[in-house]
Coordinates of C-alpha atoms in Angstrom, one line a residue:
M23 CA 147.0 22.4 176.0
T24 CA 146.6 21.6 172.5
S25 CA 147.4 18.1 171.9
V26 CA 145.2 15.3 173.1
T27 CA 148.1 12.1 174.0
S28 CA 150.9 13.2 175.4
P29 CA 154.2 12.4 174.1
A30 CA 154.8 9.2 174.5
A31 CA 151.1 7.4 173.7
G32 CA 151.2 10.3 170.8
A33 CA 154.7 8.2 169.4
A34 CA 153.0 5.3 170.4
H35 CA 150.8 5.6 167.3
A36 CA 153.2 4.6 166.1
A37 CA 151.9 0.8 167.1
R38 CA 148.8 0.9 165.2
P39 CA 149.2 -1.5 162.3
P40 CA 148.0 0.7 159.4
R41 CA 147.7 -1.9 156.6
T42 CA 148.4 -5.4 158.1
P43 CA 145.1 -6.0 160.4
S44 CA 146.1 -6.7 163.6
F45 CA 143.2 -7.5 167.0
A46 CA 144.5 -6.9 170.3
V47 CA 142.2 -7.4 173.5
I48 CA 143.0 -5.1 176.8
P49 CA 141.4 -6.9 179.7
G50 CA 139.8 -4.3 182.9
A51 CA 143.4 -4.8 185.2
Q52 CA 145.5 -3.6 182.5
V53 CA 142.7 -0.7 181.3
H54 CA 143.3 0.3 185.1
Q55 CA 146.9 0.0 185.7
A56 CA 146.9 2.3 182.6
L57 CA 144.9 5.2 184.1
Q58 CA 145.4 5.1 187.6
G59 CA 147.1 7.6 188.6
R60 CA 146.7 9.2 186.1
E61 CA 143.5 11.5 187.1
K62 CA 145.7 15.2 186.1
E63 CA 146.2 13.9 182.8
I64 CA 143.3 12.8 181.5
V65 CA 141.4 15.7 182.9
D66 CA 143.5 17.6 180.2
L67 CA 143.1 15.1 177.5
V68 CA 138.9 15.9 178.2
E69 CA 139.3 19.6 177.5
A70 CA 141.6 18.8 175.1
T71 CA 138.8 16.2 173.0
Y72 CA 135.9 18.7 174.5
R73 CA 137.6 21.7 172.5
L74 CA 138.3 19.7 169.8
H75 CA 134.5 18.7 169.3
G76 CA 134.0 22.4 169.6
E77 CA 135.7 23.5 166.7
G78 CA 134.1 21.0 165.0
R79 CA 136.9 18.0 164.5
T80 CA 135.1 15.2 166.0
V81 CA 131.8 12.9 164.3
N82 CA 129.8 12.0 166.8
P83 CA 126.4 10.4 165.7
P84 CA 123.3 10.4 167.9
S85 CA 123.8 7.6 170.5
Y86 CA 121.3 3.9 170.5
F87 CA 119.3 3.1 172.7
L88 CA 118.0 -0.6 172.5
R89 CA 115.3 -1.1 174.8
F90 CA 113.9 -4.8 176.3
P91 CA 109.6 -4.5 176.2
D92 CA 110.0 -7.2 178.9
R93 CA 112.6 -5.6 180.8
P94 CA 111.5 -2.1 180.5
A95 CA 114.9 -0.9 183.8
S96 CA 117.0 -2.4 181.5
R97 CA 118.7 -0.9 178.2
I98 CA 121.9 -1.2 176.4
I99 CA 123.2 1.7 174.7
A100 CA 126.1 2.5 171.7
L101 CA 127.9 5.6 171.0
P102 CA 129.9 5.6 167.7
A103 CA 132.1 8.4 167.5
S104 CA 134.9 9.1 166.0
V105 CA 138.1 11.6 166.6
G106 CA 140.5 13.8 164.7
G107 CA 143.1 15.4 165.6
Q108 CA 146.3 13.5 167.2
V109 CA 144.0 11.2 168.7
G110 CA 143.4 10.1 165.3
V111 CA 140.8 6.8 166.2
D112 CA 136.9 6.1 164.9
G113 CA 135.3 2.8 167.0
L114 CA 132.0 2.3 169.0
K115 CA 131.5 2.2 172.7
W116 CA 129.0 -0.5 173.9
I117 CA 128.0 0.2 177.3
S118 CA 124.9 -1.7 179.8
S119 CA 122.2 -1.0 182.6
F120 CA 120.7 -3.4 183.6
P121 CA 120.2 -1.9 187.9
D122 CA 118.8 -4.9 188.7
N123 CA 122.9 -6.4 189.2
V124 CA 122.7 -3.8 192.6
A125 CA 121.2 -6.3 193.9
A126 CA 123.2 -8.8 193.2
G127 CA 126.4 -7.6 194.0
L128 CA 127.2 -6.4 190.9
P129 CA 127.7 -2.6 189.2
R130 CA 124.9 -2.0 187.7
A131 CA 126.6 -1.6 184.2
S132 CA 129.2 -2.5 182.1
A133 CA 130.9 -2.2 178.6
V134 CA 133.7 -2.7 175.5
L135 CA 135.2 0.0 173.5
I136 CA 136.1 -0.6 169.9
L137 CA 138.9 0.9 168.2
N138 CA 139.1 1.0 164.3
D139 CA 142.1 2.2 162.3
H140 CA 141.5 5.7 160.9
E141 CA 143.2 4.9 157.9
T142 CA 142.1 1.3 157.0
G143 CA 138.9 1.2 159.4
Y144 CA 139.8 -2.6 160.7
P145 CA 139.0 -2.6 164.3
F146 CA 142.2 -3.2 165.8
A147 CA 141.5 -3.0 169.8
C148 CA 138.9 -4.5 172.2
L149 CA 139.3 -2.6 175.8
E150 CA 137.0 -3.5 179.1
S151 CA 135.6 -0.2 178.7
S152 CA 133.4 0.6 182.9
I153 CA 137.0 1.4 184.0
I154 CA 137.2 3.9 180.9
S155 CA 134.1 4.9 181.0
A156 CA 133.5 5.5 184.1
S157 CA 136.7 8.3 184.4
R158 CA 135.3 10.5 182.0
T159 CA 132.7 11.3 183.1
A160 CA 134.6 11.6 186.8
A161 CA 137.3 14.2 184.7
S162 CA 134.2 16.1 183.3
A163 CA 132.8 16.7 186.5
A164 CA 135.9 18.1 187.7
L165 CA 136.7 19.6 185.0
A166 CA 133.2 21.1 185.3
A167 CA 133.4 21.8 188.9
D168 CA 137.0 23.6 188.4
R169 CA 136.0 25.6 185.6
L170 CA 132.3 26.2 186.9
S171 CA 132.9 27.7 190.1
R172 CA 135.6 29.8 189.4
G173 CA 133.6 33.2 188.5
R174 CA 132.7 31.9 193.0
A175 CA 134.5 30.9 195.7
R176 CA 135.2 27.9 195.9
P177 CA 132.8 24.8 197.4
A178 CA 133.9 23.4 200.5
R179 CA 131.1 21.0 201.1
V180 CA 130.3 18.8 198.9
G181 CA 126.9 16.6 198.8
F182 CA 127.4 12.5 196.8
F183 CA 123.5 13.0 195.9
G184 CA 123.9 8.6 194.6
T185 CA 126.9 6.9 196.2
G186 CA 127.9 3.9 193.5
L187 CA 130.8 3.2 191.4
I188 CA 130.1 6.7 189.5
A189 CA 130.2 9.0 192.4
R190 CA 132.9 7.2 194.4
Y191 CA 135.0 8.0 190.9
I192 CA 134.3 11.0 190.8
H193 CA 135.8 11.3 194.5
T194 CA 138.7 10.2 192.9
Y195 CA 139.6 13.0 190.3
L196 CA 137.9 15.8 192.4
A197 CA 140.7 14.6 195.2
A198 CA 144.0 14.0 193.1
T199 CA 142.6 17.5 191.0
G200 CA 143.2 19.4 194.3
W201 CA 139.8 19.6 195.5
E202 CA 139.1 19.7 199.0
F203 CA 136.7 20.3 201.3
D204 CA 134.9 20.5 204.4
R205 CA 132.4 18.1 204.9
V206 CA 131.3 15.1 202.7
G207 CA 127.9 14.4 202.3
V208 CA 125.9 11.4 200.9
Y209 CA 122.8 10.5 200.4
D210 CA 120.8 7.9 199.0
V211 CA 118.3 5.4 199.1
S212 CA 119.4 2.6 200.3
A213 CA 120.8 2.2 202.9
D214 CA 124.0 0.0 202.9
S215 CA 125.5 2.0 200.0
A216 CA 125.3 5.1 202.3
A217 CA 127.6 4.0 204.7
G218 CA 129.6 1.8 202.2
F219 CA 130.3 5.3 200.3
S220 CA 131.1 6.1 203.6
G221 CA 133.2 3.3 204.2
Y222 CA 134.9 4.6 201.3
L223 CA 135.8 7.6 201.7
R224 CA 136.7 7.6 205.7
Q225 CA 139.3 4.4 203.6
A226 CA 139.7 7.2 200.8
G227 CA 140.8 9.7 203.9
A228 CA 138.7 12.1 203.1
A229 CA 138.5 12.6 207.3
G230 CA 142.3 12.0 207.5
R231 CA 142.0 15.6 206.1
G232 CA 139.5 17.3 208.1
A233 CA 136.2 17.1 206.4
D234 CA 133.5 15.9 207.6
I235 CA 131.3 12.8 206.5
T236 CA 128.2 13.0 207.5
V237 CA 125.1 10.5 205.8
H238 CA 122.6 12.3 205.9
D239 CA 118.8 10.7 206.1
R240 CA 116.9 13.3 203.5
P241 CA 117.7 14.9 200.4
E242 CA 116.6 18.4 201.1
E243 CA 119.1 18.6 203.3
L244 CA 122.3 16.6 201.5
I245 CA 121.1 20.4 198.9
R246 CA 121.2 22.7 200.2
S247 CA 123.9 22.3 203.4
S248 CA 126.9 21.6 199.5
D249 CA 127.3 23.4 197.6
L250 CA 128.6 21.3 195.7
V251 CA 125.8 19.0 194.6
V252 CA 127.1 15.6 192.7
F253 CA 123.7 13.5 191.2
A254 CA 125.2 9.8 190.1
T255 CA 122.2 8.0 190.1
V256 CA 120.3 5.7 188.2
A257 CA 116.9 7.9 188.0
G258 CA 114.7 7.7 185.2
E259 CA 112.7 11.0 185.9
P260 CA 112.7 13.8 188.2
H261 CA 112.2 13.2 192.0
V262 CA 114.2 16.1 192.4
T263 CA 111.1 18.6 192.1
D264 CA 111.9 22.6 194.5
P265 CA 113.9 25.4 192.7
G266 CA 113.7 26.0 196.4
W267 CA 116.0 23.1 197.9
F268 CA 118.9 25.5 195.7
D269 CA 118.6 28.5 197.3
H270 CA 121.7 28.9 197.9
H271 CA 122.8 29.0 194.2
P272 CA 124.9 26.0 195.3
L273 CA 127.2 24.1 192.0
V274 CA 125.5 21.4 190.3
L275 CA 127.0 18.6 189.1
H276 CA 123.7 16.7 186.9
V277 CA 125.0 13.4 185.8
S278 CA 122.4 11.8 186.1
L279 CA 121.0 13.9 183.6
R280 CA 117.2 12.8 184.8
D281 CA 116.9 13.8 188.9
L282 CA 116.0 17.2 188.9
A283 CA 112.2 18.6 187.9
P284 CA 112.3 21.6 184.2
E285 CA 111.0 23.8 187.1
V286 CA 114.5 23.8 189.1
L287 CA 116.4 23.8 185.8
L288 CA 114.4 26.6 184.7
A289 CA 115.7 28.1 188.3
S290 CA 119.5 27.9 187.8
A291 CA 122.1 28.8 185.2
N292 CA 122.1 25.6 182.4
F293 CA 125.4 24.1 180.5
V294 CA 125.7 21.0 178.9
D295 CA 128.6 19.0 177.0
D296 CA 126.7 19.1 173.8
V297 CA 122.4 20.6 173.2
D298 CA 122.0 18.0 170.4
H299 CA 123.0 15.2 172.5
C300 CA 121.2 16.5 175.1
L301 CA 118.1 17.3 174.5
K302 CA 117.2 13.1 174.1
A303 CA 115.8 11.2 175.4
D304 CA 113.6 12.6 178.1
T305 CA 116.3 13.9 179.9
S306 CA 115.6 16.5 182.1
P307 CA 116.9 19.5 180.1
H308 CA 115.2 17.4 177.0
L309 CA 111.3 17.7 179.6
A310 CA 112.6 21.6 180.2
E311 CA 112.5 21.6 176.8
Q312 CA 108.6 19.8 175.8
L313 CA 107.8 22.3 178.9
T314 CA 109.1 26.1 177.9
G315 CA 108.8 24.2 174.1
G316 CA 112.4 26.5 172.7
R317 CA 116.3 26.0 174.1
D318 CA 117.1 29.4 175.7
F319 CA 116.9 28.4 178.9
L320 CA 120.3 26.8 177.8
D321 CA 123.6 28.9 179.2
G322 CA 126.2 27.6 176.7
T323 CA 128.6 23.8 176.4
L324 CA 131.4 24.0 178.8
D325 CA 133.5 24.1 175.4
D326 CA 131.8 27.8 175.5
V327 CA 133.1 28.6 179.5
L328 CA 136.7 27.0 178.2
S329 CA 137.0 28.9 175.7
D330 CA 135.6 32.6 177.4
R331 CA 132.9 32.5 175.4
V332 CA 130.7 32.3 177.8
R333 CA 131.0 33.1 181.5
P334 CA 129.5 31.1 184.5
P335 CA 127.3 33.9 186.9
A336 CA 128.0 33.6 190.4
D337 CA 124.7 34.4 191.8
R338 CA 122.5 31.3 190.7
T339 CA 121.9 28.5 190.6
V340 CA 124.2 26.5 188.2
I341 CA 123.4 23.4 186.5
F342 CA 126.4 21.0 185.2
S343 CA 124.2 18.4 182.3
P344 CA 126.5 16.4 180.8
F345 CA 124.7 13.6 178.1
G346 CA 128.4 11.7 178.2
L347 CA 130.2 11.5 175.0
G348 CA 131.6 8.8 173.2
V349 CA 134.6 11.5 172.0
L350 CA 135.5 11.2 175.6
D351 CA 135.5 7.2 175.6
L352 CA 137.8 6.6 172.5
A353 CA 140.2 10.2 173.0
V354 CA 140.6 7.9 176.9
G355 CA 140.7 4.0 174.7
G356 CA 143.2 5.4 172.8
Y357 CA 144.8 7.3 175.6
V358 CA 144.9 3.4 177.3
H359 CA 145.5 1.5 174.1
D360 CA 148.0 3.3 173.6
E361 CA 150.0 2.9 176.9
V362 CA 149.6 -0.8 177.4
A363 CA 151.7 -0.6 173.6
R364 CA 154.1 1.4 174.7
A365 CA 154.9 -1.4 178.2
G366 CA 154.6 -4.4 175.7
E367 CA 151.4 -5.5 176.7
L368 CA 149.7 -5.7 174.2
R369 CA 147.2 -9.2 174.6
V370 CA 147.5 -9.8 170.2
I371 CA 145.6 -12.5 168.7
D372 CA 147.1 -13.7 166.2
D373 CA 144.9 -14.4 162.3
F374 CA 142.0 -12.8 163.8
F375 CA 141.6 -11.6 160.9
H376 CA 141.7 -14.4 158.5
E377 CA 140.0 -13.1 155.2
L378 CA 142.9 -10.8 154.0
R379 CA 142.5 -12.0 150.4
R380 CA 140.0 -10.1 148.0
Y381 CA 140.5 -13.1 145.9
G382 CA 141.1 -15.8 147.5

């Protein structure tokens, strides 16, 4: 795949006004409608965007973390980015993580995405972005699971360590891209969350395909019984410290980035989405770099694997630690905008920009 937009989406780019600025708001229901059932297409889009990033046709500056001395567990992150190619859009994701929301029955994360016109710089849309963020994360995980497992027996036992919204989206994208499992393991420090996710799995039909769904009491049990381990927690520091738990050499999607002690990474083959982005903010790879004083423990990026520059080993644990690139949010957000525009359902705010004459 060489394009990062579908033909319909490419045609809809003409709807992005290059000279007369307008501004649209795309709420979550429209985002959900634009993405639902198109998981394979979004995985292809994410793959193409990774390739653009690997070719240097994107701009993805460091993320900025807004932290609060009175609320140390919470943060808001700004991810500015620009994507070239046929996407041709700049923008910013502004995503908050407030873990205390979960106890109140709200999702931990909330987000908006601002899209800026490539020619004028004017923002032309604001999209609800928690769905976009979850979708691009899940698409990245599904892509990595496929490409990093091609040199080994395809995993038949998956374990979800952490059972929130991101775990649900990852399962959805795995199922939609052809993955079938004999066993699905579940572990969460919250018994209610584990039970809720198990209920989702049964509703989604995992048991109907013959998969055995098991809720584990101990994390070691989950890891040792899984060929594919998905970490999707809110952990702020490593809590899985024993490399021996991974002696069976599973494929690990370390989506939450801070679960694994450096010693686990150093005993494994390691792949990231972007080296400079991933090795910061006390992620597990960053801690491994601090421990060793170098980056030799990294085997490559996902783009290296996509481009056949590196082949993951079949006889070692393979860990994929994605920091999450803003360019993926822009690509998926641009896709959503174009789909909504193509359907004629953009909610444009008239006269959002008032001062359009330089001298009045």
